[in-house]
Amino acid sequence: MGDLQPKALVGLNKSNYDYPLADVSHLSDEEKNALRIRGIRARNELNSDEEFEQWVAVFAPRNVLEGAILTDGTVLKPDPDSEETQEDIMSCAAYERSLWYHRKRFRAWKEKHLQPLVDDLADEARNAPQYDWQYLYGLEYKKLICMRAYFSHSLIADEDGNYGFNRWIDTCISLLKHIKDEGMHISEAQIEKMNVRNLGDIVTHGELVNFLQAPAKQEDDDIYPDKIYYGTRLYVRKMERLYYRIRLYKMREWWE
């Protein structure tokens, strides 16, 4: 099942943005309203940090003072002079500021660090042959690398780049690295420790028998295929099964 709970926006440190609102006394009521509507419609229509701060100074008080509509239709208006209302206004302003400046930093980071990974993924999709399953896994591998980079700088990531489901994406990347290369980097020690009792649903009986009866690898002979050859193939299948189980049970949590 997917994660239906709201994500904590731990990447937004509102305590850094609780400074006083910008002075907008030089703007007419018409200019304030036009600025407020333009910023609500699309933040990216605001042309500078200065204009954004003016928008916050117009938006936050209006947003808080409009009040809340209760279930019976009654509008609950806050006291504009109360300390609680002023705190709500500053909290609203701090949230909007933290979101604005996070996105500004993210755009700069994306251009330098994420975009090259995305370009590499696009090149792989455009140029990789279409006739072999390994190339599909290669695409998934590079896509997960892009996602890993994105989430580490997203709104749900803390200052260390942790976002709650690191281990699952990291595990999938590690598995795909071996799967796409058909186990090229799987060690002999890993194969020797492999549990073969739970392979019946993913390999044929003949493949399992070949592994169990194959001669062990010897340094001074050329017997091939040997136990390492068959064992590597079985090990990759076990990795594929784990990869798909993670995707089946955990992947729906991978969102911001």
PDB file of C-alpha atoms in Angstrom:
ATOM      1  CA  MET A   1       0.000   0.000   0.000  1.00  0.00           C
ATOM      2  CA  GLY A   2       1.128   3.538  -0.650  1.00  0.00           C
ATOM      3  CA  ASP A   3       2.042   6.042   1.996  1.00  0.00           C
ATOM      4  CA  LEU A   4      -1.153   8.095   2.369  1.00  0.00           C
ATOM      5  CA  GLN A   5       0.138  10.300   5.172  1.00  0.00           C
ATOM      6  CA  PRO A   6       1.217  13.869   4.358  1.00  0.00           C
ATOM      7  CA  LYS A   7       4.964  14.247   3.957  1.00  0.00           C
ATOM      8  CA  ALA A   8       6.774  16.379   6.518  1.00  0.00           C
ATOM      9  CA  LEU A   9       8.449  19.276   4.719  1.00  0.00           C
ATOM     10  CA  VAL A  10      11.591  19.025   6.819  1.00  0.00           C
ATOM     11  CA  GLY A  11      13.567  20.879   4.159  1.00  0.00           C
ATOM     12  CA  LEU A  12      11.734  24.088   5.025  1.00  0.00           C
ATOM     13  CA  ASN A  13      13.399  25.745   8.011  1.00  0.00           C
ATOM     14  CA  LYS A  14      10.872  28.472   8.754  1.00  0.00           C
ATOM     15  CA  SER A  15      12.857  29.744  11.741  1.00  0.00           C
ATOM     16  CA  ASN A  16      15.314  31.319   9.298  1.00  0.00           C
ATOM     17  CA  TYR A  17      12.599  33.445   7.702  1.00  0.00           C
ATOM     18  CA  ASP A  18      10.651  35.053  10.548  1.00  0.00           C
ATOM     19  CA  TYR A  19      12.026  38.550   9.986  1.00  0.00           C
ATOM     20  CA  PRO A  20       9.688  41.588   9.655  1.00  0.00           C
ATOM     21  CA  LEU A  21       7.538  42.101   6.583  1.00  0.00           C
ATOM     22  CA  ALA A  22       8.696  44.428   3.833  1.00  0.00           C
ATOM     23  CA  ASP A  23       7.416  48.008   3.788  1.00  0.00           C
ATOM     24  CA  VAL A  24       4.721  48.301   1.110  1.00  0.00           C
ATOM     25  CA  SER A  25       3.290  51.641   2.195  1.00  0.00           C
ATOM     26  CA  HIS A  26       4.382  53.168  -1.118  1.00  0.00           C
ATOM     27  CA  LEU A  27       2.001  50.877  -3.038  1.00  0.00           C
ATOM     28  CA  SER A  28      -1.599  51.875  -3.684  1.00  0.00           C
ATOM     29  CA  ASP A  29      -4.438  49.532  -2.751  1.00  0.00           C
ATOM     30  CA  GLU A  30      -4.885  48.678  -6.429  1.00  0.00           C
ATOM     31  CA  GLU A  31      -1.183  47.853  -6.797  1.00  0.00           C
ATOM     32  CA  LYS A  32      -1.238  45.713  -3.659  1.00  0.00           C
ATOM     33  CA  ASN A  33      -4.238  43.753  -4.880  1.00  0.00           C
ATOM     34  CA  ALA A  34      -2.740  43.252  -8.345  1.00  0.00           C
ATOM     35  CA  LEU A  35       0.530  42.050  -6.803  1.00  0.00           C
ATOM     36  CA  ARG A  36      -1.298  39.691  -4.439  1.00  0.00           C
ATOM     37  CA  ILE A  37      -3.334  38.127  -7.239  1.00  0.00           C
ATOM     38  CA  ARG A  38      -0.321  37.781  -9.539  1.00  0.00           C
ATOM     39  CA  GLY A  39       1.719  36.007  -6.871  1.00  0.00           C
ATOM     40  CA  ILE A  40      -1.144  33.697  -5.944  1.00  0.00           C
ATOM     41  CA  ARG A  41      -1.657  32.751  -9.589  1.00  0.00           C
ATOM     42  CA  ALA A  42       1.991  31.891 -10.181  1.00  0.00           C
ATOM     43  CA  ARG A  43       4.929  32.590  -7.891  1.00  0.00           C
ATOM     44  CA  ASN A  44       7.283  32.482 -10.857  1.00  0.00           C
ATOM     45  CA  GLU A  45       5.613  35.613 -12.212  1.00  0.00           C
ATOM     46  CA  LEU A  46       7.324  37.528  -9.418  1.00  0.00           C
ATOM     47  CA  ASN A  47      10.460  38.969 -10.954  1.00  0.00           C
ATOM     48  CA  SER A  48      12.855  39.282  -8.021  1.00  0.00           C
ATOM     49  CA  ASP A  49      13.394  38.545  -4.341  1.00  0.00           C
ATOM     50  CA  GLU A  50      12.435  42.137  -3.600  1.00  0.00           C
ATOM     51  CA  GLU A  51       9.117  41.821  -5.412  1.00  0.00           C
ATOM     52  CA  PHE A  52       8.511  38.479  -3.725  1.00  0.00           C
ATOM     53  CA  GLU A  53       9.059  40.037  -0.282  1.00  0.00           C
ATOM     54  CA  GLN A  54       6.559  42.753  -1.182  1.00  0.00           C
ATOM     55  CA  TRP A  55       4.101  40.067  -2.230  1.00  0.00           C
ATOM     56  CA  VAL A  56       4.560  38.282   1.117  1.00  0.00           C
ATOM     57  CA  ALA A  57       3.918  41.552   2.954  1.00  0.00           C
ATOM     58  CA  VAL A  58       0.629  41.904   1.065  1.00  0.00           C
ATOM     59  CA  PHE A  59      -0.409  38.252   1.006  1.00  0.00           C
ATOM     60  CA  ALA A  60       0.304  37.029   4.554  1.00  0.00           C
ATOM     61  CA  PRO A  61      -1.855  39.541   6.480  1.00  0.00           C
ATOM     62  CA  ARG A  62      -4.726  39.210   3.994  1.00  0.00           C
ATOM     63  CA  ASN A  63      -4.515  35.415   4.062  1.00  0.00           C
ATOM     64  CA  VAL A  64      -4.701  35.271   7.865  1.00  0.00           C
ATOM     65  CA  LEU A  65      -7.233  38.055   8.389  1.00  0.00           C
ATOM     66  CA  GLU A  66      -9.708  36.581   5.903  1.00  0.00           C
ATOM     67  CA  GLY A  67     -10.469  34.052   8.613  1.00  0.00           C
ATOM     68  CA  ALA A  68     -11.766  30.504   8.399  1.00  0.00           C
ATOM     69  CA  ILE A  69     -15.136  29.210   7.215  1.00  0.00           C
ATOM     70  CA  LEU A  70     -16.687  26.811   9.726  1.00  0.00           C
ATOM     71  CA  THR A  71     -18.788  23.784   8.781  1.00  0.00           C
ATOM     72  CA  ASP A  72     -22.005  25.724   9.379  1.00  0.00           C
ATOM     73  CA  GLY A  73     -20.880  28.455   6.988  1.00  0.00           C
ATOM     74  CA  THR A  74     -19.925  30.911   9.695  1.00  0.00           C
ATOM     75  CA  VAL A  75     -16.793  32.945   8.982  1.00  0.00           C
ATOM     76  CA  LEU A  76     -14.479  33.085  11.985  1.00  0.00           C
ATOM     77  CA  LYS A  77     -12.567  36.355  11.824  1.00  0.00           C
ATOM     78  CA  PRO A  78      -9.392  36.714  13.905  1.00  0.00           C
ATOM     79  CA  ASP A  79      -8.625  39.777  15.994  1.00  0.00           C
ATOM     80  CA  PRO A  80      -6.131  41.751  13.850  1.00  0.00           C
ATOM     81  CA  ASP A  81      -4.470  43.255  16.928  1.00  0.00           C
ATOM     82  CA  SER A  82      -4.018  40.055  18.920  1.00  0.00           C
ATOM     83  CA  GLU A  83      -0.602  38.521  19.497  1.00  0.00           C
ATOM     84  CA  GLU A  84      -1.850  35.189  18.170  1.00  0.00           C
ATOM     85  CA  THR A  85      -2.932  36.756  14.882  1.00  0.00           C
ATOM     86  CA  GLN A  86       0.411  38.488  14.447  1.00  0.00           C
ATOM     87  CA  GLU A  87       2.177  35.175  15.081  1.00  0.00           C
ATOM     88  CA  ASP A  88      -0.033  33.512  12.458  1.00  0.00           C
ATOM     89  CA  ILE A  89       0.867  36.233   9.955  1.00  0.00           C
ATOM     90  CA  MET A  90       4.587  35.756  10.592  1.00  0.00           C
ATOM     91  CA  SER A  91       4.209  31.978  10.367  1.00  0.00           C
ATOM     92  CA  CYS A  92       2.473  32.340   7.000  1.00  0.00           C
ATOM     93  CA  ALA A  93       5.201  34.709   5.789  1.00  0.00           C
ATOM     94  CA  ALA A  94       7.979  32.399   7.007  1.00  0.00           C
ATOM     95  CA  TYR A  95       6.424  29.435   5.203  1.00  0.00           C
ATOM     96  CA  GLU A  96       6.122  31.299   1.901  1.00  0.00           C
ATOM     97  CA  ARG A  97       9.678  32.623   2.216  1.00  0.00           C
ATOM     98  CA  SER A  98      11.184  29.244   3.047  1.00  0.00           C
ATOM     99  CA  LEU A  99       9.419  27.721   0.040  1.00  0.00           C
ATOM    100  CA  TRP A 100      10.523  30.519  -2.298  1.00  0.00           C
ATOM    101  CA  TYR A 101      14.177  30.436  -1.288  1.00  0.00           C
ATOM    102  CA  HIS A 102      14.283  26.638  -1.241  1.00  0.00           C
ATOM    103  CA  ARG A 103      13.060  26.574  -4.829  1.00  0.00           C
ATOM    104  CA  LYS A 104      15.574  29.237  -5.784  1.00  0.00           C
ATOM    105  CA  ARG A 105      18.453  27.188  -4.325  1.00  0.00           C
ATOM    106  CA  PHE A 106      17.046  24.025  -5.878  1.00  0.00           C
ATOM    107  CA  ARG A 107      16.958  25.541  -9.366  1.00  0.00           C
ATOM    108  CA  ALA A 108      20.631  26.480  -9.091  1.00  0.00           C
ATOM    109  CA  TRP A 109      21.550  23.016  -7.759  1.00  0.00           C
ATOM    110  CA  LYS A 110      19.444  21.262 -10.396  1.00  0.00           C
ATOM    111  CA  GLU A 111      21.181  23.014 -13.267  1.00  0.00           C
ATOM    112  CA  LYS A 112      24.619  22.009 -12.032  1.00  0.00           C
ATOM    113  CA  HIS A 113      24.053  18.571 -10.511  1.00  0.00           C
ATOM    114  CA  LEU A 114      20.715  17.010 -11.476  1.00  0.00           C
ATOM    115  CA  GLN A 115      20.435  18.057 -15.114  1.00  0.00           C
ATOM    116  CA  PRO A 116      23.612  16.175 -16.185  1.00  0.00           C
ATOM    117  CA  LEU A 117      22.146  12.989 -14.680  1.00  0.00           C
ATOM    118  CA  VAL A 118      18.861  13.550 -16.511  1.00  0.00           C
ATOM    119  CA  ASP A 119      20.745  14.215 -19.753  1.00  0.00           C
ATOM    120  CA  ASP A 120      22.673  10.969 -19.264  1.00  0.00           C
ATOM    121  CA  LEU A 121      19.384   9.112 -18.758  1.00  0.00           C
ATOM    122  CA  ALA A 122      17.935  10.680 -21.913  1.00  0.00           C
ATOM    123  CA  ASP A 123      21.018   9.707 -23.921  1.00  0.00           C
ATOM    124  CA  GLU A 124      20.703   6.137 -22.659  1.00  0.00           C
ATOM    125  CA  ALA A 125      17.038   5.981 -23.670  1.00  0.00           C
ATOM    126  CA  ARG A 126      17.798   7.454 -27.085  1.00  0.00           C
ATOM    127  CA  ASN A 127      20.847   5.368 -27.966  1.00  0.00           C
ATOM    128  CA  ALA A 128      20.573   2.041 -26.143  1.00  0.00           C
ATOM    129  CA  PRO A 129      19.606  -0.948 -28.331  1.00  0.00           C
ATOM    130  CA  GLN A 130      16.046  -2.234 -28.090  1.00  0.00           C
ATOM    131  CA  TYR A 131      16.745  -5.959 -28.327  1.00  0.00           C
ATOM    132  CA  ASP A 132      18.013  -6.912 -24.860  1.00  0.00           C
ATOM    133  CA  TRP A 133      16.461  -6.879 -21.386  1.00  0.00           C
ATOM    134  CA  GLN A 134      19.682  -5.580 -19.848  1.00  0.00           C
ATOM    135  CA  TYR A 135      19.206  -2.182 -21.474  1.00  0.00           C
ATOM    136  CA  LEU A 136      15.829  -1.814 -19.770  1.00  0.00           C
ATOM    137  CA  TYR A 137      17.456  -2.415 -16.404  1.00  0.00           C
ATOM    138  CA  GLY A 138      20.143   0.068 -17.388  1.00  0.00           C
ATOM    139  CA  LEU A 139      17.464   2.720 -17.882  1.00  0.00           C
ATOM    140  CA  GLU A 140      15.859   1.942 -14.529  1.00  0.00           C
ATOM    141  CA  TYR A 141      19.276   2.152 -12.875  1.00  0.00           C
ATOM    142  CA  LYS A 142      19.925   5.635 -14.242  1.00  0.00           C
ATOM    143  CA  LYS A 143      16.379   6.785 -13.499  1.00  0.00           C
ATOM    144  CA  LEU A 144      16.759   5.792  -9.850  1.00  0.00           C
ATOM    145  CA  ILE A 145      20.065   7.657  -9.667  1.00  0.00           C
ATOM    146  CA  CYS A 146      18.189  10.761 -10.860  1.00  0.00           C
ATOM    147  CA  MET A 147      15.452  10.210  -8.282  1.00  0.00           C
ATOM    148  CA  ARG A 148      18.008   9.636  -5.532  1.00  0.00           C
ATOM    149  CA  ALA A 149      19.669  12.947  -6.344  1.00  0.00           C
ATOM    150  CA  TYR A 150      16.342  14.784  -6.560  1.00  0.00           C
ATOM    151  CA  PHE A 151      14.946  13.550  -3.262  1.00  0.00           C
ATOM    152  CA  SER A 152      18.183  14.347  -1.418  1.00  0.00           C
ATOM    153  CA  HIS A 153      17.588  18.052  -2.178  1.00  0.00           C
ATOM    154  CA  SER A 154      13.794  18.047  -2.088  1.00  0.00           C
ATOM    155  CA  LEU A 155      11.350  19.597   0.358  1.00  0.00           C
ATOM    156  CA  ILE A 156      11.171  16.355   2.344  1.00  0.00           C
ATOM    157  CA  ALA A 157      14.947  15.990   2.809  1.00  0.00           C
ATOM    158  CA  ASP A 158      16.732  17.121   5.949  1.00  0.00           C
ATOM    159  CA  GLU A 159      20.046  18.972   5.980  1.00  0.00           C
ATOM    160  CA  ASP A 160      21.918  15.664   5.592  1.00  0.00           C
ATOM    161  CA  GLY A 161      19.930  14.666   2.508  1.00  0.00           C
ATOM    162  CA  ASN A 162      17.835  12.032   4.298  1.00  0.00           C
ATOM    163  CA  TYR A 163      14.210  11.786   3.220  1.00  0.00           C
ATOM    164  CA  GLY A 164      12.805   8.693   4.919  1.00  0.00           C
ATOM    165  CA  PHE A 165      13.095   6.054   2.200  1.00  0.00           C
ATOM    166  CA  ASN A 166      16.780   6.366   1.307  1.00  0.00           C
ATOM    167  CA  ARG A 167      17.501   2.737   2.099  1.00  0.00           C
ATOM    168  CA  TRP A 168      14.980   1.416  -0.417  1.00  0.00           C
ATOM    169  CA  ILE A 169      16.170   3.529  -3.342  1.00  0.00           C
ATOM    170  CA  ASP A 170      19.807   2.870  -2.422  1.00  0.00           C
ATOM    171  CA  THR A 171      19.117  -0.864  -2.231  1.00  0.00           C
ATOM    172  CA  CYS A 172      17.408  -0.843  -5.632  1.00  0.00           C
ATOM    173  CA  ILE A 173      20.310   1.059  -7.181  1.00  0.00           C
ATOM    174  CA  SER A 174      22.759  -1.450  -5.722  1.00  0.00           C
ATOM    175  CA  LEU A 175      20.682  -4.395  -6.960  1.00  0.00           C
ATOM    176  CA  LEU A 176      20.280  -2.946 -10.451  1.00  0.00           C
ATOM    177  CA  LYS A 177      24.012  -2.352 -10.714  1.00  0.00           C
ATOM    178  CA  HIS A 178      24.493  -6.119 -10.480  1.00  0.00           C
ATOM    179  CA  ILE A 179      21.373  -7.129 -12.418  1.00  0.00           C
ATOM    180  CA  LYS A 180      22.084  -4.993 -15.483  1.00  0.00           C
ATOM    181  CA  ASP A 181      25.634  -6.380 -15.686  1.00  0.00           C
ATOM    182  CA  GLU A 182      24.438  -9.974 -15.152  1.00  0.00           C
ATOM    183  CA  GLY A 183      26.273 -10.307 -11.857  1.00  0.00           C
ATOM    184  CA  MET A 184      29.674  -9.310 -13.181  1.00  0.00           C
ATOM    185  CA  HIS A 185      30.745  -8.019  -9.762  1.00  0.00           C
ATOM    186  CA  ILE A 186      29.236 -10.743  -7.580  1.00  0.00           C
ATOM    187  CA  SER A 187      32.012 -12.388  -5.599  1.00  0.00           C
ATOM    188  CA  GLU A 188      32.761 -16.063  -5.183  1.00  0.00           C
ATOM    189  CA  ALA A 189      32.244 -15.678  -1.429  1.00  0.00           C
ATOM    190  CA  GLN A 190      28.707 -14.354  -1.993  1.00  0.00           C
ATOM    191  CA  ILE A 191      27.856 -17.329  -4.176  1.00  0.00           C
ATOM    192  CA  GLU A 192      29.252 -19.789  -1.631  1.00  0.00           C
ATOM    193  CA  LYS A 193      26.951 -18.317   1.054  1.00  0.00           C
ATOM    194  CA  MET A 194      23.876 -18.214  -1.199  1.00  0.00           C
ATOM    195  CA  ASN A 195      20.714 -19.845   0.151  1.00  0.00           C
ATOM    196  CA  VAL A 196      19.317 -22.048  -2.626  1.00  0.00           C
ATOM    197  CA  ARG A 197      16.290 -23.344  -0.730  1.00  0.00           C
ATOM    198  CA  ASN A 198      14.014 -20.503  -1.851  1.00  0.00           C
ATOM    199  CA  LEU A 199      14.757 -20.503  -5.575  1.00  0.00           C
ATOM    200  CA  GLY A 200      12.058 -22.871  -6.798  1.00  0.00           C
ATOM    201  CA  ASP A 201       9.696 -20.113  -7.918  1.00  0.00           C
ATOM    202  CA  ILE A 202      12.211 -18.114  -9.965  1.00  0.00           C
ATOM    203  CA  VAL A 203      14.510 -20.680 -11.647  1.00  0.00           C
ATOM    204  CA  THR A 204      13.932 -24.031 -13.300  1.00  0.00           C
ATOM    205  CA  HIS A 205      14.796 -27.300 -11.615  1.00  0.00           C
ATOM    206  CA  GLY A 206      17.447 -27.862 -14.269  1.00  0.00           C
ATOM    207  CA  GLU A 207      19.193 -24.575 -13.492  1.00  0.00           C
ATOM    208  CA  LEU A 208      19.334 -25.456  -9.814  1.00  0.00           C
ATOM    209  CA  VAL A 209      20.678 -28.949 -10.548  1.00  0.00           C
ATOM    210  CA  ASN A 210      23.341 -27.490 -12.838  1.00  0.00           C
ATOM    211  CA  PHE A 211      24.543 -25.275 -10.007  1.00  0.00           C
ATOM    212  CA  LEU A 212      24.554 -28.029  -7.393  1.00  0.00           C
ATOM    213  CA  GLN A 213      26.398 -30.485  -9.640  1.00  0.00           C
ATOM    214  CA  ALA A 214      28.831 -28.081 -11.292  1.00  0.00           C
ATOM    215  CA  PRO A 215      32.503 -28.422 -10.360  1.00  0.00           C
ATOM    216  CA  ALA A 216      34.013 -25.819  -8.072  1.00  0.00           C
ATOM    217  CA  LYS A 217      36.231 -23.220  -9.683  1.00  0.00           C
ATOM    218  CA  GLN A 218      39.898 -24.211  -9.662  1.00  0.00           C
ATOM    219  CA  GLU A 219      42.795 -21.856 -10.162  1.00  0.00           C
ATOM    220  CA  ASP A 220      44.729 -24.177 -12.483  1.00  0.00           C
ATOM    221  CA  ASP A 221      42.027 -25.563 -14.776  1.00  0.00           C
ATOM    222  CA  ASP A 222      39.683 -24.282 -17.461  1.00  0.00           C
ATOM    223  CA  ILE A 223      36.530 -26.189 -16.552  1.00  0.00           C
ATOM    224  CA  TYR A 224      33.590 -24.134 -17.778  1.00  0.00           C
ATOM    225  CA  PRO A 225      30.814 -23.613 -16.977  1.00  0.00           C
ATOM    226  CA  ASP A 226      31.675 -24.041 -13.316  1.00  0.00           C
ATOM    227  CA  LYS A 227      29.815 -23.410 -10.056  1.00  0.00           C
ATOM    228  CA  ILE A 228      30.614 -19.693 -10.193  1.00  0.00           C
ATOM    229  CA  TYR A 229      28.999 -19.407 -13.624  1.00  0.00           C
ATOM    230  CA  TYR A 230      25.757 -21.094 -12.593  1.00  0.00           C
ATOM    231  CA  GLY A 231      25.783 -19.499  -9.154  1.00  0.00           C
ATOM    232  CA  THR A 232      26.062 -16.011 -10.600  1.00  0.00           C
ATOM    233  CA  ARG A 233      22.976 -16.575 -12.728  1.00  0.00           C
ATOM    234  CA  LEU A 234      21.000 -17.775  -9.710  1.00  0.00           C
ATOM    235  CA  TYR A 235      22.242 -14.894  -7.574  1.00  0.00           C
ATOM    236  CA  VAL A 236      21.073 -12.367 -10.163  1.00  0.00           C
ATOM    237  CA  ARG A 237      17.616 -13.942 -10.169  1.00  0.00           C
ATOM    238  CA  LYS A 238      17.444 -13.594  -6.388  1.00  0.00           C
ATOM    239  CA  MET A 239      18.412  -9.942  -6.770  1.00  0.00           C
ATOM    240  CA  GLU A 240      15.684  -9.420  -9.357  1.00  0.00           C
ATOM    241  CA  ARG A 241      13.086 -10.874  -7.017  1.00  0.00           C
ATOM    242  CA  LEU A 242      14.177  -8.612  -4.154  1.00  0.00           C
ATOM    243  CA  TYR A 243      14.182  -5.607  -6.489  1.00  0.00           C
ATOM    244  CA  TYR A 244      10.605  -6.257  -7.581  1.00  0.00           C
ATOM    245  CA  ARG A 245       9.440  -6.886  -4.032  1.00  0.00           C
ATOM    246  CA  ILE A 246      10.797  -3.514  -2.970  1.00  0.00           C
ATOM    247  CA  ARG A 247       9.024  -1.906  -5.914  1.00  0.00           C
ATOM    248  CA  LEU A 248       5.793  -3.741  -5.121  1.00  0.00           C
ATOM    249  CA  TYR A 249       5.670  -2.939  -1.411  1.00  0.00           C
ATOM    250  CA  LYS A 250       7.713   0.255  -0.997  1.00  0.00           C
ATOM    251  CA  MET A 251       7.772   2.266  -4.215  1.00  0.00           C
ATOM    252  CA  ARG A 252       4.438   4.035  -3.626  1.00  0.00           C
ATOM    253  CA  GLU A 253       6.094   5.883  -0.740  1.00  0.00           C
ATOM    254  CA  TRP A 254       8.570   7.491  -3.151  1.00  0.00           C
ATOM    255  CA  TRP A 255       6.991  10.882  -3.672  1.00  0.00           C
ATOM    256  CA  GLU A 256       7.376  14.427  -2.489  1.00  0.00           C
TER     257      GLU A 256
END
